[in-house]
Coordinates of C-alpha atoms in Angstrom, one line a residue:
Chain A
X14 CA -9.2 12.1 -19.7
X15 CA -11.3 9.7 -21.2
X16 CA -13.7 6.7 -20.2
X17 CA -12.7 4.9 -23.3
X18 CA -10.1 2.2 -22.3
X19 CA -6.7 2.5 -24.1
X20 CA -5.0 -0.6 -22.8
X21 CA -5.6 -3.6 -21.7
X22 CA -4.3 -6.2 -19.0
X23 CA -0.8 -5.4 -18.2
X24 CA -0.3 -2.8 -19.7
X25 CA -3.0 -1.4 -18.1
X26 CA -1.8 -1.9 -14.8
X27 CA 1.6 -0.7 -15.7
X28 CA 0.7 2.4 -17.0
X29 CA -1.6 3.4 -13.9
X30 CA 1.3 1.8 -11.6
X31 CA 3.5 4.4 -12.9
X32 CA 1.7 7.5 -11.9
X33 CA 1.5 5.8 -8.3
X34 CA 3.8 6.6 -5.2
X35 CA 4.0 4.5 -2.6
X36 CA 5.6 4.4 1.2
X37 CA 8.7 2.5 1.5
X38 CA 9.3 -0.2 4.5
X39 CA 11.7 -3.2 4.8
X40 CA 10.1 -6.2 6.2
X41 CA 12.5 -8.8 8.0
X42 CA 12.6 -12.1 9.9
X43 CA 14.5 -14.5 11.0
X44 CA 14.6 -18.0 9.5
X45 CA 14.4 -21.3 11.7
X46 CA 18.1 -21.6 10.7
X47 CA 19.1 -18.0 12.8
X48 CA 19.6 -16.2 9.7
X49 CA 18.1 -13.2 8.7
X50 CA 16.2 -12.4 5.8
X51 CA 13.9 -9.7 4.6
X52 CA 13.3 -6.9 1.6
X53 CA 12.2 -3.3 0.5
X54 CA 8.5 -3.8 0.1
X55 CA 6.7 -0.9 -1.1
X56 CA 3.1 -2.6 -0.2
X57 CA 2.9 -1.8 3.5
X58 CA -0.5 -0.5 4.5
X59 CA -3.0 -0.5 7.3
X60 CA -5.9 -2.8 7.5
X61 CA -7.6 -2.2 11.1
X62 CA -7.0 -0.5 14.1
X63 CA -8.7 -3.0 16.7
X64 CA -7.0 -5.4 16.5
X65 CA -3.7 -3.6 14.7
X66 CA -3.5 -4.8 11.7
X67 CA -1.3 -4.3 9.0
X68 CA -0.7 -6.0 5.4
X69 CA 2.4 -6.1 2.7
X70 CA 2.2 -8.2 -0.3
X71 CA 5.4 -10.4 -1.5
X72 CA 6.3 -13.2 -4.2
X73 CA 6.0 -16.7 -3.2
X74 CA 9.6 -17.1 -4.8
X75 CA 11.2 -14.2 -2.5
X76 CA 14.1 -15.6 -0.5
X77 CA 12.4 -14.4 2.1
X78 CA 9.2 -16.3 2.3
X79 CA 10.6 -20.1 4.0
X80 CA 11.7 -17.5 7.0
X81 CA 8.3 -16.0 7.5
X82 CA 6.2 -19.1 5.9
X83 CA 7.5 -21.1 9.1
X84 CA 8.1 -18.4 11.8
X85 CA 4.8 -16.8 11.3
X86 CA 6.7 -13.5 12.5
X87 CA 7.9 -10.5 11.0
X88 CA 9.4 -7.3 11.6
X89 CA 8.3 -3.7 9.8
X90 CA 10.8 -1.2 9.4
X91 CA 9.6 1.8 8.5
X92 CA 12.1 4.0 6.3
X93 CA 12.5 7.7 6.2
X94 CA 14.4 9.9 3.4
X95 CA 17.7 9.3 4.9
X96 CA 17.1 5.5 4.4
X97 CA 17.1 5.4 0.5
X98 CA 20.6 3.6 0.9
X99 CA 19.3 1.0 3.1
X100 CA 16.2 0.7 0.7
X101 CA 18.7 -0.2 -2.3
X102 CA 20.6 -2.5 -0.1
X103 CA 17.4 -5.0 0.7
X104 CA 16.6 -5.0 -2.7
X105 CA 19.6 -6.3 -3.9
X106 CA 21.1 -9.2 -4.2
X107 CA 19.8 -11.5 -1.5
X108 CA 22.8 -12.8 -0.2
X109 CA 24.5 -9.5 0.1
X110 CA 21.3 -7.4 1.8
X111 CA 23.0 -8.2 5.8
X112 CA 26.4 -7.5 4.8
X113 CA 26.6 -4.4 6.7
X114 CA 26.3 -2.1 10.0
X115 CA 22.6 -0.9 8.8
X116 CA 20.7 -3.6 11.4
X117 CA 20.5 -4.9 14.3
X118 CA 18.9 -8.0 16.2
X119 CA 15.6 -6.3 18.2
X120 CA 12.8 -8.5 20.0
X121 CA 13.3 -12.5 19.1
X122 CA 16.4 -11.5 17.4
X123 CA 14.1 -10.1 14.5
X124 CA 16.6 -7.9 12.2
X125 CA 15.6 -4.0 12.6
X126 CA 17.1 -1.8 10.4
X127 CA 19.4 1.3 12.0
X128 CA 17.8 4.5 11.4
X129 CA 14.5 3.1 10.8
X130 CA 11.6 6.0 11.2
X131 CA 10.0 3.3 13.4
X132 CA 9.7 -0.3 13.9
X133 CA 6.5 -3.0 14.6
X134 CA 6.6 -6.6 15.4
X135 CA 3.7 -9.0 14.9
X136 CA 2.6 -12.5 13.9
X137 CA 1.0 -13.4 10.7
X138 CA -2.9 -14.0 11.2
X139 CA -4.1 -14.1 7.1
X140 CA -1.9 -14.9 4.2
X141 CA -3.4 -15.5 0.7
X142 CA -1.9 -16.7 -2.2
X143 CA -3.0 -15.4 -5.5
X144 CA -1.1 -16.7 -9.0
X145 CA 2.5 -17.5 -7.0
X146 CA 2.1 -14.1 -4.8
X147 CA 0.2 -13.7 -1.4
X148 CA -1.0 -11.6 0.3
X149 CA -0.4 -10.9 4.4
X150 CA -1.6 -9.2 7.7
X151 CA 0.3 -9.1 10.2
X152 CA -1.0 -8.2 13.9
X153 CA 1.1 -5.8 15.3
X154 CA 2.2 -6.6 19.4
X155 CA 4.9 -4.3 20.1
X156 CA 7.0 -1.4 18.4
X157 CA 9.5 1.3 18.8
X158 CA 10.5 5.0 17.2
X159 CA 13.5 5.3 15.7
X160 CA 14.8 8.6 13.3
X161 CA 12.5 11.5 13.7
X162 CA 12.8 11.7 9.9
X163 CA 10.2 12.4 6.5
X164 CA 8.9 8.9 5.3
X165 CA 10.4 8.0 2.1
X166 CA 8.8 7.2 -1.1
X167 CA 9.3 5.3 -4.6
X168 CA 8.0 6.4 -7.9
X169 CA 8.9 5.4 -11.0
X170 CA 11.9 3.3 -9.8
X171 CA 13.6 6.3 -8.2
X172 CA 13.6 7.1 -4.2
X173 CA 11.2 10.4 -3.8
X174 CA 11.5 12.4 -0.2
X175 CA 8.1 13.9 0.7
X176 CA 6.9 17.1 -0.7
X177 CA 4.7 19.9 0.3
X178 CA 1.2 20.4 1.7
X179 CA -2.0 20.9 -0.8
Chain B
X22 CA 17.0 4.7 17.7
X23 CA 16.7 1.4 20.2
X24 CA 15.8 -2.4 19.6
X25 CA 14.0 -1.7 22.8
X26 CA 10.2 -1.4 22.0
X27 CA 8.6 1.6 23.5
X28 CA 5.1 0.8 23.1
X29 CA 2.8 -2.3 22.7
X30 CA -0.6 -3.3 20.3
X31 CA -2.5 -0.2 18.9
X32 CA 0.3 2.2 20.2
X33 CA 2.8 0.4 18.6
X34 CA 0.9 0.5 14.9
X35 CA -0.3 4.1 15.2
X36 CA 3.0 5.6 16.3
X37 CA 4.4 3.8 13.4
X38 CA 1.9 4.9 10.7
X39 CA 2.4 8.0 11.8
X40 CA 5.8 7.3 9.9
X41 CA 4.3 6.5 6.7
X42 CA 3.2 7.9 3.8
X43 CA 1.0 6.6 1.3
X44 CA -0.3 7.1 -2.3
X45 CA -4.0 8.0 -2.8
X46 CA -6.7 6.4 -5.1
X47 CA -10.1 6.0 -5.3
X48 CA -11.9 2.8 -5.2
X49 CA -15.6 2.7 -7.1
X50 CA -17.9 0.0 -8.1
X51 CA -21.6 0.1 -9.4
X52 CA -24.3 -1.6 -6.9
X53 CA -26.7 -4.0 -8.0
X54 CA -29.3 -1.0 -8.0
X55 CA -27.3 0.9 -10.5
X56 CA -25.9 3.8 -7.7
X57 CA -22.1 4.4 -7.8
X58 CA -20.1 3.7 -4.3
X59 CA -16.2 4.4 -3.9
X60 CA -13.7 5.8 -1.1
X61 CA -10.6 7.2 -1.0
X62 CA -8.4 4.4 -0.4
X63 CA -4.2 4.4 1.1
X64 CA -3.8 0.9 0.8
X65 CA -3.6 0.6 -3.3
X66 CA -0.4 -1.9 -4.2
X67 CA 0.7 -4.0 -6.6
X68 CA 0.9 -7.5 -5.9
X69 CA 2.2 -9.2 -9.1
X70 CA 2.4 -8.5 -13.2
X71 CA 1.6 -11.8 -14.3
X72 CA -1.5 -11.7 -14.6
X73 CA -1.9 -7.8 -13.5
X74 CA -2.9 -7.7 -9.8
X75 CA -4.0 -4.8 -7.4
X76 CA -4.2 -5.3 -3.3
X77 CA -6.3 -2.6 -1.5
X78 CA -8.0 -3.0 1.8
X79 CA -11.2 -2.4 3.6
X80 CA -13.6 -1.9 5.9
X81 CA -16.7 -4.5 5.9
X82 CA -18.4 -2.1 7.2
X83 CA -18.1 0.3 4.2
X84 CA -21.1 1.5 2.6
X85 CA -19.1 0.1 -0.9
X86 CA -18.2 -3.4 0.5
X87 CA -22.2 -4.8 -0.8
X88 CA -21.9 -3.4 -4.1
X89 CA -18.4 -5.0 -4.2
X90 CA -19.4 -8.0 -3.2
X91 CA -22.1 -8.8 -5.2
X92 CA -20.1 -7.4 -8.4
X93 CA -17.0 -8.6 -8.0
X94 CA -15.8 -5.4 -10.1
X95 CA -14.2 -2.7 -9.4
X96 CA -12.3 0.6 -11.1
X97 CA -9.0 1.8 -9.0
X98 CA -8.6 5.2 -10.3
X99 CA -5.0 6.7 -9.4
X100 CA -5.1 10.4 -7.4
X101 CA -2.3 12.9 -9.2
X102 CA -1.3 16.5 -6.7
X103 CA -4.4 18.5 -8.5
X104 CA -7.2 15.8 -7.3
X105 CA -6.9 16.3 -3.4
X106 CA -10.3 18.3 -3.3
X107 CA -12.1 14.8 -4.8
X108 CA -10.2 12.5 -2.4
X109 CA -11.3 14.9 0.4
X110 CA -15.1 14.4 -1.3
X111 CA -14.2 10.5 -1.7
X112 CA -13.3 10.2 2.1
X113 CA -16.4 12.5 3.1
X114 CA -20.4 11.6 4.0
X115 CA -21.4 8.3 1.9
X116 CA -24.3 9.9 0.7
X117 CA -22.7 12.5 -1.2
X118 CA -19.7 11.4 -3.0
X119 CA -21.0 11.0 -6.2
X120 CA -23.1 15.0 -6.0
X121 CA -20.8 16.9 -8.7
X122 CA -19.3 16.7 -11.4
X123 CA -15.7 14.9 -10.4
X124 CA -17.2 11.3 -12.3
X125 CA -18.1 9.9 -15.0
X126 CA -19.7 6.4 -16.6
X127 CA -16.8 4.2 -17.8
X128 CA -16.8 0.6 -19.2
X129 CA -19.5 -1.2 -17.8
X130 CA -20.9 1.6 -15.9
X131 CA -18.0 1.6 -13.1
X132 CA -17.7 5.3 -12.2
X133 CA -14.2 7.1 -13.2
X134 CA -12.7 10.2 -11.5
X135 CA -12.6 12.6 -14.0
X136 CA -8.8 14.3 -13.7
X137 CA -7.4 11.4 -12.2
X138 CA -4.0 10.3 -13.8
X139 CA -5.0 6.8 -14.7
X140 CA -7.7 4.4 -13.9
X141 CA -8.0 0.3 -14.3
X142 CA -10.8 -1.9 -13.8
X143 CA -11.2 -5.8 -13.0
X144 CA -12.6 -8.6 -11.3
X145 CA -12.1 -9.3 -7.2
X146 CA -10.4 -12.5 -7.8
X147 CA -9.3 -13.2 -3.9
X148 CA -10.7 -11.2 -1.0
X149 CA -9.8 -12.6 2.7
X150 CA -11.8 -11.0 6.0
X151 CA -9.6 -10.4 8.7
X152 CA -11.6 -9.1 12.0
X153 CA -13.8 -6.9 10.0
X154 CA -11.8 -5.9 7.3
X155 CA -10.8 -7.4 4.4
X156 CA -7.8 -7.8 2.3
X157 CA -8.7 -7.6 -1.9
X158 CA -6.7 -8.7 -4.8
X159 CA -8.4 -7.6 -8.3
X160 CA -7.3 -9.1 -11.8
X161 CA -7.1 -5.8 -13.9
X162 CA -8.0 -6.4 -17.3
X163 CA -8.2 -2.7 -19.4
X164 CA -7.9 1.0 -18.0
X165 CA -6.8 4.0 -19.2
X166 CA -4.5 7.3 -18.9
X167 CA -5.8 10.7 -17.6
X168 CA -4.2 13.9 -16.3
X169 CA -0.3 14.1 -16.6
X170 CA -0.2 14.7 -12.9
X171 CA 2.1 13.6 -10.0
X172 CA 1.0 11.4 -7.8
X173 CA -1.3 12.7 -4.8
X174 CA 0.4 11.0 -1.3
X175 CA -1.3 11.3 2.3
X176 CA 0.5 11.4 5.7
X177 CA -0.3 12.5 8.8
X178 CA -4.0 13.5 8.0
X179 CA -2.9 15.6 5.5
X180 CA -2.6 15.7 1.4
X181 CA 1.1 16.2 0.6
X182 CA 2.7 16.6 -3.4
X183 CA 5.4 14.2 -4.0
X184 CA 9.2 16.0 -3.5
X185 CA 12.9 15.6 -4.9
X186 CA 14.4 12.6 -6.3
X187 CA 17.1 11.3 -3.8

């Protein structure tokens, strides 16, 4: 390695994006019109404990963002290795991603995805656009288990399951 | 699994969490007195390409958020399977994370990880508090590669390698 730059702007971030993994989830919710929407995000993170926070990022453009823009609510739907189908489905085409037996309608009718590792529900208390993105957290009220399965993972646009211990 | 939730608030996010798994970087800046601060951060995401924008999250409690915050500048170096030792030493006493010889000076004087896979720098160009933690969004404007590593990922209090392409 070497503290001399070799890039610069984007592909900067892309190259260091490619040697990242990240945690995949599918956030849904349900639009004021009863239909479901919602997508493979692989920004889920924590932000506090107390209160339970939690943030994902998304485009301002998604097909999801009228739904949660004007319900404020969202579901999290945390996917495990068996889920890389389900993954591929909610980041398709965005008409197509409820076609299907792989949800179901949990707390306020929120769509949470069958086989799921686990499942949250909360309002949104912060969203931030930046550059036609944003930003949210999401205060988590109420949740269940699901699949007692290994979380799954995304690298380098393929679906990774979880290796070993270091 | 069941719609029904099994557990409310805090309960609710841990048990979920405890489903997720995340990949690891470092976050450093340079205080206004010249000292290097970082920490191992889980929360590293992209949040768009155009312009290049990275999301992590933390504590405004941190002993990094003042350098941070008066900088506005940060380096996000990226964690491959071989660096778990420095994200252990990045996530350990404040006072010491910068004794050794895992660092370096890079542009501007924003420490690097030496034998981390790639690093990036840029400017905080959003950053929204939310109950004592805050949610940041940094413009990345050069960086570079490192190690040909895979990525580092962290679940369940432990360091794990990344596994088999589903």
């Amino acid at each position: 390695m070497t503290s001399a730059p070799d890039a610069v702007g984007f592909d900067a971030f892309a190259q260091a994006f490619r040697r990242h993994a990240a945690g995949v989830s599918v956030v849904t919710a349900l639009g004021v019109d009863g239909r479901p929407v919602g997508f493979t995000a692989t920004s889920l993170a924590s932000l506090a404990a107390e209160p339970p926070l939690a943030t994902f990022n998304m485009a301002l453009t998604s097909s999801s963002w009228p739904a949660i823009d004007s319900t404020r609510r969202v579901a999290i739907n945390m996917l495990g290795q068996d889920d890389y189908l389900v993954a591929r489905i909610m980041a398709g085409p965005n008409d197509r991603r409820f076609d299907g037996e792989h949800w179901e309608a949990g707390p306020g009718g929120l769509p949470l995805i069958i086989g799921a590792t686990a499942w949250m529900v909360g309002d949104v208390v912060a969203a931030t656009p930046v550059a036609n993105n944003i930003m949210i957290a999401v205060q988590i009220d109420q949740g269940g288990l699901g699949e007692p399965d290994e979380p799954l993972l995304y690298h380098e646009r393929s679906f990774r399951a979880l290796g070993a211990e270091l």
